Amino acid sequence: MASPISSASEPGASRRWSALAGVYAFGCGAVTALVLSAVLRVFAQVVGLPESFPVPLLAAPALLVGGVVWWALVERRATYTYPAGIGYGALTALLTGVVWTAWFLVVWSVDLLAAGPAPLLVGLVFALTTLAGTLIGPPMIFVRRRYAGG
């Protein structure tokens, strides 16, 4: 088995692990969206997504965001540590939430997002999502460290 340091210098291995991290983040997002589908169907209606197919669409940004964040925090710096994994999960969840908030702003405008208790609710959702995101990083880091050969 190759050491994590030696495989980090291989660009192909870093790209594969980053792509895998994106797929993993998408999978985690899809499972979460499936579990919360009753609540998320309302959000899907509000932002104009098809009601029959909301789960994969809601998780879709995590596919790209997860891969990019993994590359930036873990692969590029060859930091195969659990704190880096926690950062990957938290930042992936947070940035995926930012993507959907931006889409909400495109559809509805800033006025609706700033009205009433909406800022408090958005802040609460971001906080809980980021906290939950910290749970997805350590398993990915474990697998990366275990199978470091790429």
Tab-separated table of N, CA and C in Angstrom:
chain	number	residue	atom	x	y	z
A	1	MET	N	0.853	-1.169	0.000
A	1	MET	CA	0.000	0.000	0.000
A	1	MET	C	0.897	1.230	0.000
A	2	ALA	N	0.579	2.178	-0.856
A	2	ALA	CA	1.360	3.412	-0.938
A	2	ALA	C	1.006	4.315	0.233
A	3	SER	N	1.943	5.166	0.601
A	3	SER	CA	1.664	6.107	1.686
A	3	SER	C	0.799	7.243	1.170
A	4	PRO	N	0.010	7.888	2.047
A	4	PRO	CA	-0.829	8.995	1.610
A	4	PRO	C	-0.021	10.125	0.983
A	5	ILE	N	1.179	10.341	1.459
A	5	ILE	CA	1.994	11.433	0.936
A	5	ILE	C	2.406	11.147	-0.502
A	6	SER	N	2.841	9.918	-0.784
A	6	SER	CA	3.313	9.617	-2.132
A	6	SER	C	2.183	9.651	-3.147
A	7	SER	N	0.979	9.232	-2.751
A	7	SER	CA	-0.117	9.239	-3.711
A	7	SER	C	-0.652	10.644	-3.947
A	8	ALA	N	-0.388	11.564	-3.018
A	8	ALA	CA	-0.872	12.931	-3.189
A	8	ALA	C	-0.171	13.616	-4.345
A	9	SER	N	1.041	13.190	-4.658
A	9	SER	CA	1.768	13.831	-5.741
A	9	SER	C	1.303	13.349	-7.107
A	10	GLU	N	0.490	12.316	-7.158
A	10	GLU	CA	-0.032	11.810	-8.417
A	10	GLU	C	-1.313	12.567	-8.759
A	11	PRO	N	-1.293	13.365	-9.834
A	11	PRO	CA	-2.478	14.157	-10.160
A	11	PRO	C	-3.707	13.300	-10.461
A	12	GLY	N	-3.505	12.160	-11.100
A	12	GLY	CA	-4.640	11.304	-11.418
A	12	GLY	C	-5.339	10.789	-10.176
A	13	ALA	N	-4.560	10.393	-9.177
A	13	ALA	CA	-5.148	9.897	-7.929
A	13	ALA	C	-5.918	11.005	-7.216
A	14	SER	N	-5.371	12.206	-7.195
A	14	SER	CA	-6.061	13.325	-6.543
A	14	SER	C	-7.379	13.628	-7.236
A	15	ARG	N	-7.376	13.584	-8.558
A	15	ARG	CA	-8.622	13.833	-9.300
A	15	ARG	C	-9.654	12.743	-9.016
A	16	ARG	N	-9.201	11.497	-8.981
A	16	ARG	CA	-10.133	10.394	-8.699
A	16	ARG	C	-10.734	10.528	-7.304
A	17	TRP	N	-9.894	10.836	-6.321
A	17	TRP	CA	-10.397	10.981	-4.959
A	17	TRP	C	-11.323	12.193	-4.842
A	18	SER	N	-11.028	13.262	-5.553
A	18	SER	CA	-11.905	14.437	-5.523
A	18	SER	C	-13.253	14.118	-6.163
A	19	ALA	N	-13.230	13.397	-7.284
A	19	ALA	CA	-14.483	12.994	-7.930
A	19	ALA	C	-15.275	12.060	-7.018
A	20	LEU	N	-14.573	11.134	-6.384
A	20	LEU	CA	-15.235	10.220	-5.453
A	20	LEU	C	-15.844	10.986	-4.279
A	21	ALA	N	-15.142	11.992	-3.793
A	21	ALA	CA	-15.671	12.806	-2.690
A	21	ALA	C	-16.930	13.550	-3.125
A	22	GLY	N	-16.967	14.012	-4.374
A	22	GLY	CA	-18.169	14.663	-4.885
A	22	GLY	C	-19.344	13.698	-4.977
A	23	VAL	N	-19.080	12.494	-5.467
A	23	VAL	CA	-20.129	11.473	-5.553
A	23	VAL	C	-20.617	11.097	-4.150
A	24	TYR	N	-19.681	10.973	-3.231
A	24	TYR	CA	-20.023	10.652	-1.840
A	24	TYR	C	-20.889	11.762	-1.232
A	25	ALA	N	-20.517	13.020	-1.450
A	25	ALA	CA	-21.307	14.140	-0.922
A	25	ALA	C	-22.705	14.141	-1.540
A	26	PHE	N	-22.783	13.849	-2.843
A	26	PHE	CA	-24.082	13.752	-3.508
A	26	PHE	C	-24.921	12.640	-2.872
A	27	GLY	N	-24.304	11.493	-2.646
A	27	GLY	CA	-25.020	10.375	-2.028
A	27	GLY	C	-25.533	10.725	-0.643
A	28	CYS	N	-24.688	11.358	0.152
A	28	CYS	CA	-25.116	11.780	1.497
A	28	CYS	C	-26.247	12.797	1.403
A	29	GLY	N	-26.138	13.725	0.461
A	29	GLY	CA	-27.192	14.717	0.270
A	29	GLY	C	-28.492	14.094	-0.208
A	30	ALA	N	-28.391	13.104	-1.094
A	30	ALA	CA	-29.593	12.435	-1.599
A	30	ALA	C	-30.292	11.650	-0.495
A	31	VAL	N	-29.518	10.967	0.334
A	31	VAL	CA	-30.114	10.225	1.453
A	31	VAL	C	-30.792	11.193	2.420
A	32	THR	N	-30.128	12.291	2.720
A	32	THR	CA	-30.711	13.295	3.616
A	32	THR	C	-31.985	13.882	3.011
A	33	ALA	N	-31.941	14.201	1.720
A	33	ALA	CA	-33.122	14.755	1.055
A	33	ALA	C	-34.263	13.742	1.022
A	34	LEU	N	-33.931	12.470	0.873
A	34	LEU	CA	-34.963	11.432	0.882
A	34	LEU	C	-35.617	11.328	2.260
A	35	VAL	N	-34.804	11.378	3.304
A	35	VAL	CA	-35.333	11.302	4.670
A	35	VAL	C	-36.214	12.517	4.974
A	36	LEU	N	-35.805	13.674	4.486
A	36	LEU	CA	-36.550	14.913	4.743
A	36	LEU	C	-37.455	15.297	3.581
A	37	SER	N	-37.823	14.342	2.739
A	37	SER	CA	-38.532	14.657	1.501
A	37	SER	C	-39.867	15.355	1.723
A	38	ALA	N	-40.568	15.058	2.799
A	38	ALA	CA	-41.853	15.717	3.037
A	38	ALA	C	-41.677	17.225	3.187
A	39	VAL	N	-40.660	17.630	3.911
A	39	VAL	CA	-40.393	19.055	4.116
A	39	VAL	C	-39.775	19.665	2.860
A	40	LEU	N	-38.871	18.942	2.239
A	40	LEU	CA	-38.150	19.489	1.090
A	40	LEU	C	-39.013	19.589	-0.163
A	41	ARG	N	-40.121	18.856	-0.225
A	41	ARG	CA	-41.034	19.005	-1.367
A	41	ARG	C	-41.603	20.425	-1.406
A	42	VAL	N	-41.864	20.991	-0.240
A	42	VAL	CA	-42.357	22.372	-0.179
A	42	VAL	C	-41.299	23.318	-0.736
A	43	PHE	N	-40.044	23.137	-0.312
A	43	PHE	CA	-38.962	23.975	-0.836
A	43	PHE	C	-38.834	23.793	-2.344
A	44	ALA	N	-38.950	22.564	-2.817
A	44	ALA	CA	-38.848	22.299	-4.253
A	44	ALA	C	-39.943	23.043	-5.014
A	45	GLN	N	-41.151	23.072	-4.469
A	45	GLN	CA	-42.238	23.816	-5.104
A	45	GLN	C	-41.947	25.308	-5.111
A	46	VAL	N	-41.444	25.811	-4.004
A	46	VAL	CA	-41.187	27.249	-3.872
A	46	VAL	C	-40.146	27.720	-4.877
A	47	VAL	N	-39.116	26.924	-5.115
A	47	VAL	CA	-38.055	27.352	-6.035
A	47	VAL	C	-38.262	26.844	-7.456
A	48	GLY	N	-39.405	26.220	-7.719
A	48	GLY	CA	-39.747	25.855	-9.081
A	48	GLY	C	-39.142	24.563	-9.599
A	49	LEU	N	-38.770	23.655	-8.719
A	49	LEU	CA	-38.254	22.355	-9.159
A	49	LEU	C	-39.420	21.405	-9.397
A	50	PRO	N	-39.251	20.446	-10.297
A	50	PRO	CA	-40.327	19.472	-10.504
A	50	PRO	C	-40.580	18.654	-9.238
A	51	GLU	N	-41.834	18.532	-8.875
A	51	GLU	CA	-42.187	17.837	-7.638
A	51	GLU	C	-41.913	16.336	-7.708
A	52	SER	N	-41.906	15.779	-8.882
A	52	SER	CA	-41.740	14.332	-9.009
A	52	SER	C	-40.288	13.880	-8.875
A	53	PHE	N	-39.357	14.806	-8.907
A	53	PHE	CA	-37.940	14.436	-8.955
A	53	PHE	C	-37.081	15.314	-8.048
A	54	PRO	N	-37.555	15.700	-6.844
A	54	PRO	CA	-36.802	16.693	-6.071
A	54	PRO	C	-35.552	16.168	-5.379
A	55	VAL	N	-35.533	14.897	-4.982
A	55	VAL	CA	-34.417	14.403	-4.170
A	55	VAL	C	-33.082	14.503	-4.899
A	56	PRO	N	-32.942	13.944	-6.107
A	56	PRO	CA	-31.641	14.080	-6.780
A	56	PRO	C	-31.307	15.531	-7.131
A	57	LEU	N	-32.322	16.310	-7.485
A	57	LEU	CA	-32.059	17.708	-7.837
A	57	LEU	C	-31.577	18.511	-6.636
A	58	LEU	N	-32.140	18.259	-5.475
A	58	LEU	CA	-31.721	18.994	-4.283
A	58	LEU	C	-30.303	18.628	-3.863
A	59	ALA	N	-29.891	17.400	-4.138
A	59	ALA	CA	-28.541	16.969	-3.773
A	59	ALA	C	-27.516	17.279	-4.859
A	60	ALA	N	-27.959	17.635	-6.050
A	60	ALA	CA	-27.056	17.812	-7.193
A	60	ALA	C	-25.905	18.795	-6.957
A	61	PRO	N	-26.109	19.946	-6.322
A	61	PRO	CA	-24.968	20.848	-6.123
A	61	PRO	C	-23.834	20.229	-5.316
A	62	ALA	N	-24.156	19.302	-4.432
A	62	ALA	CA	-23.124	18.662	-3.609
A	62	ALA	C	-22.149	17.852	-4.454
A	63	LEU	N	-22.572	17.402	-5.619
A	63	LEU	CA	-21.696	16.636	-6.504
A	63	LEU	C	-20.483	17.467	-6.909
A	64	LEU	N	-20.715	18.677	-7.350
A	64	LEU	CA	-19.618	19.563	-7.751
A	64	LEU	C	-18.939	20.191	-6.532
A	65	VAL	N	-19.738	20.700	-5.619
A	65	VAL	CA	-19.184	21.372	-4.438
A	65	VAL	C	-18.314	20.410	-3.629
A	66	GLY	N	-18.787	19.193	-3.425
A	66	GLY	CA	-18.035	18.214	-2.644
A	66	GLY	C	-16.682	17.896	-3.249
A	67	GLY	N	-16.641	17.726	-4.563
A	67	GLY	CA	-15.370	17.441	-5.228
A	67	GLY	C	-14.391	18.597	-5.142
A	68	VAL	N	-14.889	19.798	-5.352
A	68	VAL	CA	-14.022	20.981	-5.311
A	68	VAL	C	-13.501	21.222	-3.893
A	69	VAL	N	-14.377	21.107	-2.908
A	69	VAL	CA	-13.957	21.331	-1.522
A	69	VAL	C	-12.952	20.265	-1.092
A	70	TRP	N	-13.183	19.011	-1.481
A	70	TRP	CA	-12.237	17.941	-1.140
A	70	TRP	C	-10.867	18.238	-1.732
A	71	TRP	N	-10.866	18.636	-2.993
A	71	TRP	CA	-9.586	18.932	-3.638
A	71	TRP	C	-8.888	20.092	-2.915
A	72	ALA	N	-9.642	21.152	-2.599
A	72	ALA	CA	-9.041	22.340	-1.988
A	72	ALA	C	-8.536	22.082	-0.568
A	73	LEU	N	-9.289	21.339	0.222
A	73	LEU	CA	-8.913	21.147	1.629
A	73	LEU	C	-8.031	19.932	1.874
A	74	VAL	N	-8.201	18.888	1.082
A	74	VAL	CA	-7.520	17.632	1.383
A	74	VAL	C	-6.437	17.320	0.360
A	75	GLU	N	-6.806	17.184	-0.892
A	75	GLU	CA	-5.859	16.707	-1.907
A	75	GLU	C	-4.765	17.723	-2.236
A	76	ARG	N	-5.151	18.956	-2.453
A	76	ARG	CA	-4.161	19.964	-2.862
A	76	ARG	C	-3.084	20.146	-1.807
A	77	ARG	N	-3.487	20.093	-0.550
A	77	ARG	CA	-2.532	20.289	0.545
A	77	ARG	C	-2.026	18.971	1.118
A	78	ALA	N	-2.511	17.849	0.582
A	78	ALA	CA	-2.139	16.516	1.083
A	78	ALA	C	-2.355	16.416	2.592
A	79	THR	N	-3.507	16.912	3.039
A	79	THR	CA	-3.859	16.922	4.454
A	79	THR	C	-4.892	15.834	4.705
A	80	TYR	N	-4.431	14.642	5.003
A	80	TYR	CA	-5.318	13.497	5.202
A	80	TYR	C	-5.597	13.310	6.691
A	81	THR	N	-6.179	14.334	7.297
A	81	THR	CA	-6.453	14.316	8.733
A	81	THR	C	-7.956	14.420	8.966
A	82	TYR	N	-8.366	13.990	10.138
A	82	TYR	CA	-9.791	14.065	10.460
A	82	TYR	C	-10.303	15.503	10.558
A	83	PRO	N	-9.535	16.457	11.095
A	83	PRO	CA	-10.019	17.845	11.048
A	83	PRO	C	-10.250	18.340	9.612
A	84	ALA	N	-9.391	17.935	8.681
A	84	ALA	CA	-9.609	18.307	7.276
A	84	ALA	C	-10.891	17.664	6.755
A	85	GLY	N	-11.160	16.434	7.173
A	85	GLY	CA	-12.392	15.762	6.771
A	85	GLY	C	-13.625	16.442	7.332
A	86	ILE	N	-13.537	16.866	8.580
A	86	ILE	CA	-14.652	17.592	9.191
A	86	ILE	C	-14.875	18.912	8.453
A	87	GLY	N	-13.786	19.597	8.124
A	87	GLY	CA	-13.897	20.833	7.356
A	87	GLY	C	-14.522	20.600	5.993
A	88	TYR	N	-14.132	19.496	5.345
A	88	TYR	CA	-14.707	19.137	4.041
A	88	TYR	C	-16.220	18.969	4.160
A	89	GLY	N	-16.664	18.213	5.145
A	89	GLY	CA	-18.093	17.977	5.297
A	89	GLY	C	-18.862	19.246	5.617
A	90	ALA	N	-18.336	20.021	6.554
A	90	ALA	CA	-19.017	21.251	6.960
A	90	ALA	C	-19.074	22.254	5.814
A	91	LEU	N	-17.952	22.445	5.144
A	91	LEU	CA	-17.913	23.420	4.052
A	91	LEU	C	-18.748	22.966	2.859
A	92	THR	N	-18.755	21.674	2.579
A	92	THR	CA	-19.590	21.159	1.491
A	92	THR	C	-21.061	21.411	1.789
A	93	ALA	N	-21.491	21.114	3.004
A	93	ALA	CA	-22.887	21.343	3.379
A	93	ALA	C	-23.230	22.828	3.335
A	94	LEU	N	-22.344	23.652	3.862
A	94	LEU	CA	-22.586	25.093	3.886
A	94	LEU	C	-22.668	25.668	2.473
A	95	LEU	N	-21.729	25.309	1.617
A	95	LEU	CA	-21.726	25.849	0.253
A	95	LEU	C	-22.889	25.318	-0.579
A	96	THR	N	-23.307	24.090	-0.325
A	96	THR	CA	-24.495	23.575	-1.011
A	96	THR	C	-25.718	24.380	-0.581
A	97	GLY	N	-25.803	24.717	0.696
A	97	GLY	CA	-26.880	25.582	1.172
A	97	GLY	C	-26.824	26.966	0.556
A	98	VAL	N	-25.626	27.485	0.361
A	98	VAL	CA	-25.465	28.793	-0.283
A	98	VAL	C	-25.961	28.738	-1.731
A	99	VAL	N	-25.682	27.643	-2.424
A	99	VAL	CA	-26.165	27.486	-3.807
A	99	VAL	C	-27.689	27.556	-3.833
A	100	TRP	N	-28.346	26.828	-2.927
A	100	TRP	CA	-29.808	26.837	-2.924
A	100	TRP	C	-30.376	28.168	-2.451
A	101	THR	N	-29.685	28.845	-1.559
A	101	THR	CA	-30.129	30.176	-1.145
A	101	THR	C	-30.017	31.154	-2.311
A	102	ALA	N	-28.931	31.056	-3.059
A	102	ALA	CA	-28.768	31.911	-4.243
A	102	ALA	C	-29.868	31.629	-5.264
A	103	TRP	N	-30.200	30.354	-5.450
A	103	TRP	CA	-31.276	30.015	-6.393
A	103	TRP	C	-32.610	30.581	-5.897
A	104	PHE	N	-32.862	30.513	-4.595
A	104	PHE	CA	-34.069	31.095	-4.017
A	104	PHE	C	-34.116	32.595	-4.304
A	105	LEU	N	-32.972	33.265	-4.162
A	105	LEU	CA	-32.913	34.705	-4.438
A	105	LEU	C	-33.189	35.002	-5.907
A	106	VAL	N	-32.706	34.158	-6.798
A	106	VAL	CA	-32.968	34.341	-8.230
A	106	VAL	C	-34.463	34.223	-8.508
A	107	VAL	N	-35.106	33.260	-7.878
A	107	VAL	CA	-36.526	33.013	-8.126
A	107	VAL	C	-37.412	34.048	-7.433
A	108	TRP	N	-37.096	34.416	-6.183
A	108	TRP	CA	-38.016	35.221	-5.392
A	108	TRP	C	-37.531	36.623	-5.040
A	109	SER	N	-36.297	36.899	-4.948
A	109	SER	CA	-35.713	38.204	-4.615
A	109	SER	C	-35.285	38.276	-3.148
A	110	VAL	N	-34.493	39.286	-2.877
A	110	VAL	CA	-33.944	39.488	-1.540
A	110	VAL	C	-35.040	39.874	-0.554
A	111	ASP	N	-36.047	40.601	-1.031
A	111	ASP	CA	-37.110	41.073	-0.138
A	111	ASP	C	-37.787	39.931	0.611
A	112	LEU	N	-38.080	38.855	-0.083
A	112	LEU	CA	-38.749	37.733	0.567
A	112	LEU	C	-37.824	37.021	1.547
A	113	LEU	N	-36.547	36.960	1.209
A	113	LEU	CA	-35.593	36.308	2.104
A	113	LEU	C	-35.370	37.131	3.373
A	114	ALA	N	-35.523	38.450	3.276
A	114	ALA	CA	-35.288	39.329	4.426
A	114	ALA	C	-36.548	39.583	5.244
A	115	ALA	N	-37.692	39.080	4.796
A	115	ALA	CA	-38.963	39.374	5.457
A	115	ALA	C	-39.190	38.498	6.683
A	116	GLY	N	-39.743	39.103	7.708
A	116	GLY	CA	-40.169	38.381	8.903
A	116	GLY	C	-39.087	37.520	9.528
A	117	PRO	N	-39.459	36.281	9.878
A	117	PRO	CA	-38.493	35.400	10.542
A	117	PRO	C	-37.576	34.648	9.566
A	118	ALA	N	-37.651	34.963	8.287
A	118	ALA	CA	-36.860	34.225	7.288
A	118	ALA	C	-35.360	34.237	7.583
A	119	PRO	N	-34.749	35.380	7.931
A	119	PRO	CA	-33.306	35.342	8.218
A	119	PRO	C	-32.953	34.403	9.376
A	120	LEU	N	-33.803	34.373	10.388
A	120	LEU	CA	-33.570	33.474	11.515
A	120	LEU	C	-33.671	32.011	11.071
A	121	LEU	N	-34.674	31.713	10.267
A	121	LEU	CA	-34.844	30.340	9.775
A	121	LEU	C	-33.691	29.925	8.870
A	122	VAL	N	-33.271	30.822	7.992
A	122	VAL	CA	-32.151	30.514	7.099
A	122	VAL	C	-30.881	30.295	7.912
A	123	GLY	N	-30.647	31.150	8.891
A	123	GLY	CA	-29.477	30.977	9.756
A	123	GLY	C	-29.510	29.661	10.513
A	124	LEU	N	-30.683	29.298	11.017
A	124	LEU	CA	-30.834	28.028	11.729
A	124	LEU	C	-30.580	26.844	10.797
A	125	VAL	N	-31.113	26.915	9.591
A	125	VAL	CA	-30.893	25.837	8.612
A	125	VAL	C	-29.415	25.733	8.260
A	126	PHE	N	-28.755	26.865	8.037
A	126	PHE	CA	-27.313	26.834	7.742
A	126	PHE	C	-26.526	26.228	8.902
A	127	ALA	N	-26.865	26.612	10.120
A	127	ALA	CA	-26.145	26.089	11.286
A	127	ALA	C	-26.335	24.581	11.427
A	128	LEU	N	-27.568	24.117	11.311
A	128	LEU	CA	-27.841	22.684	11.454
A	128	LEU	C	-27.258	21.881	10.297
A	129	THR	N	-27.324	22.434	9.099
A	129	THR	CA	-26.769	21.750	7.930
A	129	THR	C	-25.262	21.625	8.046
A	130	THR	N	-24.612	22.695	8.459
A	130	THR	CA	-23.157	22.663	8.612
A	130	THR	C	-22.757	21.679	9.700
A	131	LEU	N	-23.499	21.679	10.792
A	131	LEU	CA	-23.229	20.729	11.869
A	131	LEU	C	-23.394	19.289	11.376
A	132	ALA	N	-24.459	19.022	10.658
A	132	ALA	CA	-24.662	17.674	10.110
A	132	ALA	C	-23.583	17.335	9.089
A	133	GLY	N	-23.128	18.328	8.343
A	133	GLY	CA	-22.079	18.100	7.350
A	133	GLY	C	-20.775	17.630	7.955
A	134	THR	N	-20.527	18.008	9.198
A	134	THR	CA	-19.280	17.567	9.837
A	134	THR	C	-19.228	16.052	9.989
A	135	LEU	N	-20.374	15.405	9.934
A	135	LEU	CA	-20.420	13.953	10.107
A	135	LEU	C	-20.015	13.183	8.848
A	136	ILE	N	-20.062	13.819	7.677
A	136	ILE	CA	-19.761	13.064	6.456
A	136	ILE	C	-18.272	13.016	6.138
A	137	GLY	N	-17.488	13.921	6.688
A	137	GLY	CA	-16.070	13.980	6.355
A	137	GLY	C	-15.199	12.882	6.928
A	138	PRO	N	-15.317	12.562	8.211
A	138	PRO	CA	-14.428	11.535	8.775
A	138	PRO	C	-14.476	10.175	8.082
A	139	PRO	N	-15.642	9.651	7.684
A	139	PRO	CA	-15.598	8.371	6.960
A	139	PRO	C	-14.836	8.463	5.638
A	140	MET	N	-14.967	9.585	4.948
A	140	MET	CA	-14.250	9.754	3.680
A	140	MET	C	-12.747	9.825	3.928
A	141	ILE	N	-12.337	10.536	4.957
A	141	ILE	CA	-10.910	10.599	5.301
A	141	ILE	C	-10.397	9.213	5.680
A	142	PHE	N	-11.192	8.462	6.432
A	142	PHE	CA	-10.786	7.108	6.811
A	142	PHE	C	-10.518	6.262	5.567
A	143	VAL	N	-11.435	6.309	4.621
A	143	VAL	CA	-11.265	5.531	3.385
A	143	VAL	C	-10.061	6.035	2.606
A	144	ARG	N	-9.869	7.336	2.548
A	144	ARG	CA	-8.728	7.907	1.812
A	144	ARG	C	-7.415	7.468	2.442
A	145	ARG	N	-7.359	7.469	3.750
A	145	ARG	CA	-6.123	7.053	4.427
A	145	ARG	C	-5.904	5.553	4.282
A	146	ARG	N	-6.965	4.803	4.323
A	146	ARG	CA	-6.862	3.341	4.246
A	146	ARG	C	-6.428	2.876	2.856
A	147	TYR	N	-6.995	3.506	1.830
A	147	TYR	CA	-6.709	3.117	0.446
A	147	TYR	C	-5.990	4.241	-0.272
A	148	ALA	N	-4.914	4.696	0.286
A	148	ALA	CA	-4.201	5.875	-0.209
A	148	ALA	C	-3.554	5.660	-1.565
A	149	GLY	N	-3.476	4.459	-2.031
A	149	GLY	CA	-2.820	4.205	-3.308
A	149	GLY	C	-3.561	4.753	-4.501
A	150	GLY	N	-4.781	5.289	-4.301
A	150	GLY	CA	-5.514	5.869	-5.414
A	150	GLY	C	-6.406	4.862	-6.008
